[in-house]
Amino acid sequence: MHLRQRHPDDIASCVEIMRRTHHDSAYPIYWPDDPAGFLGNEAELKAWVAVDPDNGIVGHVALHRADEAAAMQAIQAKGPTEAEGYAVVSRLLVHPQAQGHGLGKRLLDTAVDYSVSRGQHPILVVTKNTPDAIQFYEALGWNRIGSMTVELPVRPDIEMWVYTAP
Ligand SMILES: CC(C)(COP(=O)(O)OP(=O)(O)OC[C@H]1O[C@@H](n2cnc3c(N)ncnc32)[C@H](O)[C@@H]1OP(=O)(O)O)[C@@H](O)C(=O)NCCC(=O)NCCS
């Protein structure tokens, strides 16, 4: 298994993994209208995939700019700070058949290391209805610092926890 930077033609495989995590783990909670755009977002700083020699792409993670107002509100509630000092670990996905073997941690560490190398504190947000993901982050020492609500025009709001890195 090796990790490398995501290429544009990897997106279709990543969308198929996301289809599985949406079905099995309710992440993302709503299937996006534009799944490729959800994964390859304009806020993205960099993204990586995990490649299994036999099965191809089995995991994905991205690092995003921390310019979403809602996430920064939770950070700023702790004290005045600038969004440029933070980056958001996002779109972490491991194919269900590859879960439980340390791959999620490797992907998370990769995004965290890159954030730190840029001089930015890593943060992340996680939907309150994904207990496995919450336990995963907390097992790895992430600190819950607040909550936020993503308001959607035609669907129920998404309630999320905000975490900072250990
Ligand atoms: C959450 C997810 C990324 C974790 O990936 P993974 O490869 O299964 O996790 P890992 O094997 O790397 O686990 C790393 C550590 O977290 C712990 N952990 C993982 N899931 C856990 C759970 N449900 N409860 C408690 N601990 C858990 C592991 O025991 C392991 O601890 P260890 O290092 O002491 O052995 C993966 O399950 C996934 O893709 N879920 C669906 C999508 C999703 O929810 N993404 C998060 C969006 S915010």
Short mmCIF file of N, CA and C and ligand atoms in Angstrom, two decimals:
data_model
loop_
_atom_site.label_atom_id
_atom_site.label_comp_id
_atom_site.label_asym_id
_atom_site.label_seq_id
_atom_site.Cartn_x
_atom_site.Cartn_y
_atom_site.Cartn_z
N MET A 1 0.85 -1.20 0.00
CA MET A 1 0.00 0.00 0.00
C MET A 1 0.88 1.23 0.00
N HIS A 2 0.66 2.14 -0.94
CA HIS A 2 1.41 3.39 -0.87
C HIS A 2 0.46 4.58 -1.04
N LEU A 3 0.91 5.72 -0.48
CA LEU A 3 0.13 6.94 -0.57
C LEU A 3 0.82 7.86 -1.56
N ARG A 4 0.04 8.55 -2.37
CA ARG A 4 0.60 9.52 -3.32
C ARG A 4 -0.40 10.65 -3.51
N GLN A 5 0.07 11.73 -4.12
CA GLN A 5 -0.82 12.85 -4.40
C GLN A 5 -1.92 12.41 -5.37
N ARG A 6 -3.13 12.90 -5.15
CA ARG A 6 -4.24 12.54 -6.04
C ARG A 6 -4.08 13.21 -7.40
N HIS A 7 -4.31 12.45 -8.47
CA HIS A 7 -4.30 12.98 -9.82
C HIS A 7 -5.74 13.24 -10.27
N PRO A 8 -5.93 14.12 -11.26
CA PRO A 8 -7.32 14.39 -11.71
C PRO A 8 -8.07 13.12 -12.13
N ASP A 9 -7.38 12.16 -12.76
CA ASP A 9 -8.12 10.98 -13.21
C ASP A 9 -8.32 9.93 -12.10
N ASP A 10 -7.97 10.27 -10.87
CA ASP A 10 -8.28 9.40 -9.72
C ASP A 10 -9.68 9.66 -9.17
N ILE A 11 -10.26 10.80 -9.55
CA ILE A 11 -11.50 11.23 -8.89
C ILE A 11 -12.62 10.20 -9.03
N ALA A 12 -12.75 9.59 -10.21
CA ALA A 12 -13.85 8.63 -10.40
C ALA A 12 -13.74 7.48 -9.41
N SER A 13 -12.53 6.97 -9.18
CA SER A 13 -12.35 5.88 -8.20
C SER A 13 -12.69 6.36 -6.79
N CYS A 14 -12.30 7.59 -6.49
CA CYS A 14 -12.59 8.13 -5.16
C CYS A 14 -14.10 8.29 -4.95
N VAL A 15 -14.80 8.70 -6.00
CA VAL A 15 -16.26 8.83 -5.90
C VAL A 15 -16.88 7.46 -5.60
N GLU A 16 -16.34 6.40 -6.18
CA GLU A 16 -16.89 5.06 -5.92
C GLU A 16 -16.65 4.64 -4.47
N ILE A 17 -15.50 5.00 -3.90
CA ILE A 17 -15.27 4.71 -2.48
C ILE A 17 -16.27 5.51 -1.62
N MET A 18 -16.45 6.78 -2.01
CA MET A 18 -17.38 7.62 -1.26
C MET A 18 -18.81 7.07 -1.33
N ARG A 19 -19.15 6.46 -2.46
CA ARG A 19 -20.49 5.84 -2.58
C ARG A 19 -20.64 4.74 -1.52
N ARG A 20 -19.55 4.00 -1.30
CA ARG A 20 -19.59 2.92 -0.30
C ARG A 20 -19.65 3.49 1.12
N THR A 21 -18.84 4.53 1.41
CA THR A 21 -18.85 5.07 2.78
C THR A 21 -20.17 5.80 3.06
N HIS A 22 -20.76 6.39 2.02
CA HIS A 22 -22.08 7.02 2.20
C HIS A 22 -23.10 5.93 2.58
N HIS A 23 -23.03 4.81 1.91
CA HIS A 23 -23.99 3.72 2.15
C HIS A 23 -23.75 3.06 3.51
N ASP A 24 -22.49 2.77 3.82
CA ASP A 24 -22.18 1.97 5.02
C ASP A 24 -22.05 2.82 6.28
N SER A 25 -21.54 4.06 6.14
CA SER A 25 -21.16 4.84 7.32
C SER A 25 -21.81 6.22 7.36
N ALA A 26 -22.72 6.51 6.44
CA ALA A 26 -23.40 7.82 6.40
C ALA A 26 -22.40 8.97 6.28
N TYR A 27 -21.27 8.73 5.59
CA TYR A 27 -20.38 9.84 5.25
C TYR A 27 -20.11 9.82 3.75
N PRO A 28 -20.45 10.87 3.04
CA PRO A 28 -21.14 12.06 3.53
C PRO A 28 -22.60 11.77 3.84
N ILE A 29 -23.17 12.57 4.74
CA ILE A 29 -24.52 12.28 5.20
C ILE A 29 -25.52 12.39 4.04
N TYR A 30 -25.36 13.37 3.17
CA TYR A 30 -26.20 13.50 1.97
C TYR A 30 -25.33 13.25 0.76
N TRP A 31 -25.83 12.49 -0.20
CA TRP A 31 -25.06 12.27 -1.42
C TRP A 31 -25.00 13.59 -2.19
N PRO A 32 -23.79 14.08 -2.51
CA PRO A 32 -23.69 15.41 -3.14
C PRO A 32 -24.26 15.44 -4.56
N ASP A 33 -24.79 16.60 -4.94
CA ASP A 33 -25.26 16.77 -6.33
C ASP A 33 -24.10 16.62 -7.30
N ASP A 34 -22.91 17.08 -6.88
CA ASP A 34 -21.71 17.00 -7.72
C ASP A 34 -20.63 16.25 -6.93
N PRO A 35 -20.65 14.92 -6.95
CA PRO A 35 -19.72 14.17 -6.10
C PRO A 35 -18.26 14.45 -6.41
N ALA A 36 -17.92 14.62 -7.69
CA ALA A 36 -16.52 14.92 -8.03
C ALA A 36 -16.12 16.28 -7.48
N GLY A 37 -17.04 17.24 -7.55
CA GLY A 37 -16.76 18.57 -7.03
C GLY A 37 -16.70 18.58 -5.50
N PHE A 38 -17.47 17.71 -4.87
CA PHE A 38 -17.41 17.60 -3.41
C PHE A 38 -16.03 17.11 -2.99
N LEU A 39 -15.47 16.17 -3.73
CA LEU A 39 -14.14 15.63 -3.39
C LEU A 39 -13.03 16.59 -3.81
N GLY A 40 -13.12 17.12 -5.01
CA GLY A 40 -12.08 18.00 -5.52
C GLY A 40 -12.53 19.44 -5.45
N ASN A 41 -12.60 19.93 -4.23
CA ASN A 41 -13.23 21.20 -3.88
C ASN A 41 -12.31 22.39 -4.15
N GLU A 42 -12.86 23.57 -4.39
CA GLU A 42 -11.99 24.74 -4.67
C GLU A 42 -11.21 25.19 -3.44
N ALA A 43 -11.62 24.74 -2.25
CA ALA A 43 -10.89 25.09 -1.02
C ALA A 43 -9.65 24.20 -0.82
N GLU A 44 -9.47 23.26 -1.72
CA GLU A 44 -8.42 22.25 -1.50
C GLU A 44 -7.01 22.82 -1.66
N LEU A 45 -6.15 22.47 -0.71
CA LEU A 45 -4.73 22.80 -0.80
C LEU A 45 -3.96 21.66 -1.44
N LYS A 46 -4.32 20.42 -1.08
CA LYS A 46 -3.65 19.24 -1.63
C LYS A 46 -4.50 18.03 -1.25
N ALA A 47 -4.39 16.95 -2.04
CA ALA A 47 -5.14 15.73 -1.72
C ALA A 47 -4.28 14.52 -2.05
N TRP A 48 -4.55 13.41 -1.35
CA TRP A 48 -3.76 12.18 -1.50
C TRP A 48 -4.71 10.99 -1.65
N VAL A 49 -4.19 9.95 -2.28
CA VAL A 49 -4.91 8.67 -2.33
C VAL A 49 -4.00 7.57 -1.81
N ALA A 50 -4.62 6.51 -1.32
CA ALA A 50 -3.91 5.30 -0.92
C ALA A 50 -4.15 4.27 -2.02
N VAL A 51 -3.07 3.67 -2.50
CA VAL A 51 -3.17 2.74 -3.62
C VAL A 51 -2.73 1.36 -3.17
N ASP A 52 -3.64 0.40 -3.33
CA ASP A 52 -3.34 -1.00 -3.03
C ASP A 52 -2.87 -1.66 -4.33
N PRO A 53 -1.77 -2.43 -4.29
CA PRO A 53 -1.25 -2.99 -5.53
C PRO A 53 -2.26 -3.90 -6.25
N ASP A 54 -3.15 -4.54 -5.50
CA ASP A 54 -4.11 -5.46 -6.13
C ASP A 54 -5.45 -4.80 -6.45
N ASN A 55 -5.85 -3.84 -5.62
CA ASN A 55 -7.22 -3.31 -5.72
C ASN A 55 -7.30 -1.86 -6.16
N GLY A 56 -6.17 -1.23 -6.45
CA GLY A 56 -6.22 0.17 -6.87
C GLY A 56 -6.46 1.10 -5.70
N ILE A 57 -7.15 2.21 -5.97
CA ILE A 57 -7.33 3.24 -4.93
C ILE A 57 -8.32 2.74 -3.88
N VAL A 58 -7.90 2.80 -2.62
CA VAL A 58 -8.76 2.34 -1.52
C VAL A 58 -8.94 3.41 -0.43
N GLY A 59 -8.32 4.58 -0.60
CA GLY A 59 -8.48 5.62 0.41
C GLY A 59 -8.16 6.99 -0.14
N HIS A 60 -8.64 8.01 0.57
CA HIS A 60 -8.50 9.40 0.10
C HIS A 60 -8.51 10.35 1.29
N VAL A 61 -7.74 11.43 1.19
CA VAL A 61 -7.85 12.53 2.16
C VAL A 61 -7.44 13.82 1.46
N ALA A 62 -7.97 14.94 1.95
CA ALA A 62 -7.60 16.25 1.40
C ALA A 62 -7.32 17.20 2.55
N LEU A 63 -6.58 18.25 2.24
CA LEU A 63 -6.39 19.36 3.18
C LEU A 63 -7.00 20.60 2.53
N HIS A 64 -7.87 21.28 3.28
CA HIS A 64 -8.57 22.45 2.75
C HIS A 64 -8.16 23.72 3.49
N ARG A 65 -8.28 24.85 2.82
CA ARG A 65 -8.15 26.14 3.50
C ARG A 65 -9.24 26.25 4.58
N ALA A 66 -8.91 26.93 5.67
CA ALA A 66 -9.87 27.07 6.77
C ALA A 66 -10.66 28.36 6.59
N ASP A 67 -11.26 28.52 5.43
CA ASP A 67 -11.96 29.78 5.19
C ASP A 67 -13.48 29.64 5.33
N GLU A 68 -13.92 28.45 5.75
CA GLU A 68 -15.36 28.30 5.98
C GLU A 68 -15.70 29.03 7.28
N ALA A 69 -16.63 29.95 7.18
CA ALA A 69 -16.93 30.80 8.33
C ALA A 69 -17.33 29.97 9.54
N ALA A 70 -18.13 28.92 9.31
CA ALA A 70 -18.67 28.19 10.46
C ALA A 70 -17.58 27.52 11.27
N ALA A 71 -16.63 26.86 10.59
CA ALA A 71 -15.56 26.18 11.33
C ALA A 71 -14.72 27.19 12.09
N MET A 72 -14.44 28.32 11.44
CA MET A 72 -13.60 29.32 12.10
C MET A 72 -14.31 29.96 13.29
N GLN A 73 -15.65 29.99 13.27
CA GLN A 73 -16.37 30.54 14.43
C GLN A 73 -16.05 29.74 15.67
N ALA A 74 -16.02 28.40 15.51
CA ALA A 74 -15.72 27.54 16.66
C ALA A 74 -14.30 27.76 17.15
N ILE A 75 -13.37 27.94 16.21
CA ILE A 75 -11.98 28.19 16.59
C ILE A 75 -11.87 29.56 17.29
N GLN A 76 -12.53 30.55 16.69
CA GLN A 76 -12.40 31.92 17.22
C GLN A 76 -13.11 32.09 18.56
N ALA A 77 -14.06 31.18 18.84
CA ALA A 77 -14.71 31.24 20.16
C ALA A 77 -13.68 31.00 21.26
N LYS A 78 -12.58 30.36 20.92
CA LYS A 78 -11.51 30.08 21.89
C LYS A 78 -10.53 31.25 22.01
N GLY A 79 -10.65 32.22 21.12
CA GLY A 79 -9.75 33.37 21.18
C GLY A 79 -9.54 33.90 19.78
N PRO A 80 -9.20 35.17 19.63
CA PRO A 80 -9.04 35.76 18.32
C PRO A 80 -7.93 35.08 17.54
N THR A 81 -8.18 34.79 16.30
CA THR A 81 -7.18 34.12 15.48
C THR A 81 -7.51 34.32 14.01
N GLU A 82 -6.54 34.07 13.15
CA GLU A 82 -6.71 34.27 11.72
C GLU A 82 -6.89 32.92 11.03
N ALA A 83 -7.77 32.86 10.03
CA ALA A 83 -8.02 31.61 9.31
C ALA A 83 -6.75 31.09 8.65
N GLU A 84 -5.82 32.00 8.27
CA GLU A 84 -4.60 31.56 7.57
C GLU A 84 -3.75 30.65 8.45
N GLY A 85 -3.95 30.71 9.75
CA GLY A 85 -3.16 29.89 10.66
C GLY A 85 -3.64 28.46 10.77
N TYR A 86 -4.75 28.13 10.06
CA TYR A 86 -5.36 26.81 10.19
C TYR A 86 -5.60 26.19 8.82
N ALA A 87 -5.64 24.85 8.80
CA ALA A 87 -6.07 24.12 7.60
C ALA A 87 -6.96 22.98 8.07
N VAL A 88 -7.87 22.55 7.19
CA VAL A 88 -8.91 21.60 7.59
C VAL A 88 -8.69 20.25 6.90
N VAL A 89 -8.46 19.22 7.68
CA VAL A 89 -8.39 17.87 7.12
C VAL A 89 -9.81 17.47 6.69
N SER A 90 -9.95 17.04 5.44
CA SER A 90 -11.29 16.88 4.86
C SER A 90 -11.35 15.63 3.98
N ARG A 91 -12.57 15.16 3.75
CA ARG A 91 -12.84 14.10 2.76
C ARG A 91 -12.00 12.85 3.03
N LEU A 92 -11.87 12.49 4.30
CA LEU A 92 -11.14 11.27 4.65
C LEU A 92 -12.06 10.07 4.42
N LEU A 93 -11.61 9.17 3.57
CA LEU A 93 -12.40 7.99 3.19
C LEU A 93 -11.49 6.78 3.11
N VAL A 94 -11.90 5.67 3.70
CA VAL A 94 -11.22 4.40 3.49
C VAL A 94 -12.28 3.40 3.01
N HIS A 95 -12.00 2.70 1.94
CA HIS A 95 -12.95 1.70 1.43
C HIS A 95 -13.30 0.74 2.57
N PRO A 96 -14.58 0.38 2.74
CA PRO A 96 -14.97 -0.49 3.86
C PRO A 96 -14.11 -1.74 3.97
N GLN A 97 -13.71 -2.33 2.85
CA GLN A 97 -12.92 -3.57 2.93
C GLN A 97 -11.47 -3.31 3.34
N ALA A 98 -11.05 -2.05 3.36
CA ALA A 98 -9.67 -1.73 3.76
C ALA A 98 -9.62 -1.09 5.14
N GLN A 99 -10.79 -0.92 5.80
CA GLN A 99 -10.81 -0.26 7.11
C GLN A 99 -10.25 -1.17 8.20
N GLY A 100 -9.75 -0.55 9.26
CA GLY A 100 -9.30 -1.29 10.42
C GLY A 100 -7.88 -1.81 10.33
N HIS A 101 -7.12 -1.33 9.35
CA HIS A 101 -5.73 -1.78 9.19
C HIS A 101 -4.74 -0.63 9.24
N GLY A 102 -5.16 0.49 9.82
CA GLY A 102 -4.23 1.60 10.00
C GLY A 102 -4.17 2.58 8.84
N LEU A 103 -4.98 2.34 7.81
CA LEU A 103 -4.88 3.22 6.64
C LEU A 103 -5.46 4.62 6.92
N GLY A 104 -6.58 4.66 7.64
CA GLY A 104 -7.15 5.97 7.98
C GLY A 104 -6.14 6.82 8.74
N LYS A 105 -5.43 6.19 9.66
CA LYS A 105 -4.42 6.94 10.43
C LYS A 105 -3.30 7.42 9.50
N ARG A 106 -2.86 6.58 8.58
CA ARG A 106 -1.78 7.00 7.67
C ARG A 106 -2.21 8.19 6.82
N LEU A 107 -3.44 8.13 6.31
CA LEU A 107 -3.95 9.25 5.49
C LEU A 107 -4.06 10.52 6.33
N LEU A 108 -4.62 10.37 7.53
CA LEU A 108 -4.76 11.52 8.43
C LEU A 108 -3.39 12.12 8.74
N ASP A 109 -2.42 11.27 9.06
CA ASP A 109 -1.07 11.76 9.38
C ASP A 109 -0.46 12.51 8.20
N THR A 110 -0.73 12.04 6.99
CA THR A 110 -0.18 12.69 5.80
C THR A 110 -0.70 14.11 5.66
N ALA A 111 -2.02 14.26 5.84
CA ALA A 111 -2.61 15.59 5.74
C ALA A 111 -2.13 16.49 6.89
N VAL A 112 -2.02 15.92 8.08
CA VAL A 112 -1.56 16.69 9.24
C VAL A 112 -0.12 17.15 9.02
N ASP A 113 0.74 16.25 8.55
CA ASP A 113 2.15 16.61 8.35
C ASP A 113 2.27 17.75 7.33
N TYR A 114 1.46 17.68 6.28
CA TYR A 114 1.53 18.73 5.26
C TYR A 114 1.06 20.06 5.84
N SER A 115 -0.02 20.01 6.63
CA SER A 115 -0.52 21.23 7.26
C SER A 115 0.56 21.85 8.14
N VAL A 116 1.18 21.02 8.96
CA VAL A 116 2.21 21.52 9.87
C VAL A 116 3.39 22.08 9.08
N SER A 117 3.73 21.42 7.95
CA SER A 117 4.86 21.89 7.14
C SER A 117 4.57 23.27 6.54
N ARG A 118 3.27 23.61 6.42
CA ARG A 118 2.87 24.93 5.93
C ARG A 118 2.75 25.94 7.06
N GLY A 119 2.98 25.49 8.29
CA GLY A 119 2.85 26.38 9.44
C GLY A 119 1.41 26.59 9.85
N GLN A 120 0.52 25.64 9.47
CA GLN A 120 -0.90 25.78 9.79
C GLN A 120 -1.34 24.70 10.77
N HIS A 121 -2.11 25.08 11.78
CA HIS A 121 -2.64 24.10 12.74
C HIS A 121 -3.75 23.30 12.06
N PRO A 122 -3.69 21.97 12.12
CA PRO A 122 -4.76 21.17 11.52
C PRO A 122 -6.01 21.14 12.39
N ILE A 123 -7.13 21.31 11.77
CA ILE A 123 -8.42 21.12 12.44
C ILE A 123 -9.27 20.21 11.55
N LEU A 124 -10.38 19.74 12.07
CA LEU A 124 -11.32 19.00 11.24
C LEU A 124 -12.72 19.13 11.83
N VAL A 125 -13.70 18.86 11.00
CA VAL A 125 -15.08 18.82 11.47
C VAL A 125 -15.66 17.45 11.14
N VAL A 126 -16.51 16.96 12.03
CA VAL A 126 -17.08 15.63 11.82
C VAL A 126 -18.57 15.68 12.16
N THR A 127 -19.37 15.05 11.31
CA THR A 127 -20.82 15.04 11.52
C THR A 127 -21.15 14.30 12.82
N LYS A 128 -22.08 14.87 13.60
CA LYS A 128 -22.40 14.27 14.89
C LYS A 128 -23.02 12.88 14.77
N ASN A 129 -23.52 12.54 13.58
CA ASN A 129 -24.17 11.24 13.42
C ASN A 129 -23.24 10.16 12.87
N THR A 130 -21.90 10.39 12.95
CA THR A 130 -20.96 9.35 12.51
C THR A 130 -20.10 8.92 13.71
N PRO A 131 -20.67 8.08 14.60
CA PRO A 131 -19.95 7.73 15.83
C PRO A 131 -18.63 7.03 15.58
N ASP A 132 -18.53 6.23 14.53
CA ASP A 132 -17.25 5.54 14.28
C ASP A 132 -16.15 6.53 13.95
N ALA A 133 -16.47 7.53 13.13
CA ALA A 133 -15.45 8.52 12.78
C ALA A 133 -15.07 9.33 14.03
N ILE A 134 -16.06 9.66 14.86
CA ILE A 134 -15.77 10.40 16.10
C ILE A 134 -14.85 9.58 16.99
N GLN A 135 -15.13 8.28 17.14
CA GLN A 135 -14.28 7.42 17.99
C GLN A 135 -12.88 7.29 17.40
N PHE A 136 -12.80 7.22 16.08
CA PHE A 136 -11.50 7.15 15.41
C PHE A 136 -10.65 8.38 15.75
N TYR A 137 -11.23 9.59 15.57
CA TYR A 137 -10.45 10.81 15.84
C TYR A 137 -10.09 10.90 17.33
N GLU A 138 -11.03 10.53 18.19
CA GLU A 138 -10.75 10.64 19.62
C GLU A 138 -9.73 9.59 20.07
N ALA A 139 -9.77 8.41 19.44
CA ALA A 139 -8.75 7.38 19.75
C ALA A 139 -7.36 7.90 19.39
N LEU A 140 -7.31 8.77 18.40
CA LEU A 140 -6.01 9.30 17.95
C LEU A 140 -5.66 10.61 18.65
N GLY A 141 -6.48 11.00 19.63
CA GLY A 141 -6.10 12.12 20.49
C GLY A 141 -6.60 13.48 20.05
N TRP A 142 -7.48 13.53 19.03
CA TRP A 142 -7.99 14.84 18.61
C TRP A 142 -8.89 15.41 19.70
N ASN A 143 -8.92 16.74 19.79
CA ASN A 143 -9.61 17.44 20.88
C ASN A 143 -10.85 18.16 20.37
N ARG A 144 -12.00 17.80 20.95
CA ARG A 144 -13.25 18.47 20.55
C ARG A 144 -13.28 19.85 21.18
N ILE A 145 -13.42 20.89 20.35
CA ILE A 145 -13.37 22.25 20.90
C ILE A 145 -14.67 23.02 20.72
N GLY A 146 -15.62 22.46 19.96
CA GLY A 146 -16.87 23.18 19.78
C GLY A 146 -17.73 22.49 18.74
N SER A 147 -18.81 23.16 18.37
CA SER A 147 -19.69 22.58 17.36
C SER A 147 -20.09 23.66 16.36
N MET A 148 -20.62 23.21 15.26
CA MET A 148 -21.07 24.15 14.23
C MET A 148 -22.25 23.52 13.48
N THR A 149 -23.00 24.35 12.80
CA THR A 149 -24.14 23.89 12.02
C THR A 149 -23.96 24.31 10.58
N VAL A 150 -24.10 23.35 9.66
CA VAL A 150 -24.10 23.69 8.24
C VAL A 150 -25.56 23.79 7.82
N GLU A 151 -25.96 25.00 7.41
CA GLU A 151 -27.35 25.22 7.02
C GLU A 151 -27.51 24.96 5.54
N LEU A 152 -28.48 24.14 5.20
CA LEU A 152 -28.70 23.75 3.81
C LEU A 152 -30.08 24.23 3.37
N PRO A 153 -30.20 24.64 2.11
CA PRO A 153 -31.46 25.23 1.67
C PRO A 153 -32.64 24.26 1.69
N VAL A 154 -32.44 23.01 1.27
CA VAL A 154 -33.61 22.13 1.11
C VAL A 154 -33.53 20.86 1.96
N ARG A 155 -32.47 20.72 2.76
CA ARG A 155 -32.35 19.53 3.59
C ARG A 155 -32.13 19.95 5.03
N PRO A 156 -32.38 19.02 5.97
CA PRO A 156 -32.11 19.39 7.37
C PRO A 156 -30.66 19.81 7.55
N ASP A 157 -30.42 20.76 8.48
CA ASP A 157 -29.07 21.23 8.77
C ASP A 157 -28.19 20.05 9.19
N ILE A 158 -26.87 20.21 9.01
CA ILE A 158 -25.92 19.19 9.47
C ILE A 158 -25.23 19.74 10.72
N GLU A 159 -25.32 18.97 11.80
CA GLU A 159 -24.68 19.35 13.06
C GLU A 159 -23.32 18.67 13.13
N MET A 160 -22.28 19.45 13.40
CA MET A 160 -20.92 18.92 13.36
C MET A 160 -20.14 19.31 14.61
N TRP A 161 -19.18 18.44 14.99
CA TRP A 161 -18.19 18.77 16.01
C TRP A 161 -16.95 19.30 15.32
N VAL A 162 -16.27 20.22 16.00
CA VAL A 162 -15.01 20.77 15.51
C VAL A 162 -13.88 20.26 16.41
N TYR A 163 -12.82 19.77 15.78
CA TYR A 163 -11.68 19.20 16.53
C TYR A 163 -10.38 19.89 16.14
N THR A 164 -9.48 19.98 17.10
CA THR A 164 -8.10 20.38 16.81
C THR A 164 -7.19 19.16 16.99
N ALA A 165 -6.03 19.21 16.34
CA ALA A 165 -5.10 18.08 16.36
C ALA A 165 -4.52 17.89 17.76
N PRO A 166 -4.09 16.66 18.06
CA PRO A 166 -3.50 16.41 19.38
C PRO A 166 -2.28 17.28 19.62
C1 LIG B 1 -13.08 6.70 9.93
C2 LIG B 1 -12.11 5.94 8.99
C3 LIG B 1 -11.42 6.95 8.08
C4 LIG B 1 -11.08 5.21 9.85
O1 LIG B 1 -10.18 4.54 8.98
P1 LIG B 1 -9.54 3.11 9.35
O2 LIG B 1 -8.53 2.78 8.35
O3 LIG B 1 -10.65 2.15 9.55
O4 LIG B 1 -8.90 3.42 10.79
P2 LIG B 1 -7.48 2.91 11.33
O5 LIG B 1 -7.38 1.43 11.10
O6 LIG B 1 -6.39 3.74 10.76
O7 LIG B 1 -7.62 3.21 12.89
C5 LIG B 1 -6.67 4.03 13.57
C6 LIG B 1 -6.95 3.96 15.06
O8 LIG B 1 -8.29 4.40 15.33
C7 LIG B 1 -9.00 3.40 16.06
N1 LIG B 1 -10.35 3.32 15.58
C8 LIG B 1 -10.77 3.27 14.31
N2 LIG B 1 -12.12 3.18 14.26
C9 LIG B 1 -12.52 3.15 15.55
C10 LIG B 1 -13.79 3.06 16.18
N3 LIG B 1 -14.93 2.96 15.48
N4 LIG B 1 -13.85 3.06 17.53
C11 LIG B 1 -12.72 3.14 18.26
N5 LIG B 1 -11.48 3.24 17.73
C12 LIG B 1 -11.40 3.24 16.40
C13 LIG B 1 -8.28 2.12 15.74
O9 LIG B 1 -8.46 1.17 16.77
C14 LIG B 1 -6.85 2.54 15.60
O10 LIG B 1 -6.24 2.63 16.88
P3 LIG B 1 -4.78 2.02 17.13
O11 LIG B 1 -3.84 2.86 16.26
O12 LIG B 1 -4.57 2.21 18.58
O13 LIG B 1 -4.87 0.60 16.69
C15 LIG B 1 -12.87 4.89 8.14
O14 LIG B 1 -13.55 4.02 9.00
C16 LIG B 1 -13.83 5.48 7.13
O15 LIG B 1 -13.49 5.75 6.00
N6 LIG B 1 -15.12 5.66 7.54
C17 LIG B 1 -16.16 6.12 6.64
C18 LIG B 1 -15.93 7.55 6.17
C19 LIG B 1 -15.85 8.53 7.32
O16 LIG B 1 -16.63 8.51 8.26
N7 LIG B 1 -14.86 9.45 7.21
C20 LIG B 1 -14.65 10.48 8.20
C21 LIG B 1 -15.30 11.72 7.73
S1 LIG B 1 -15.17 13.04 8.94
#
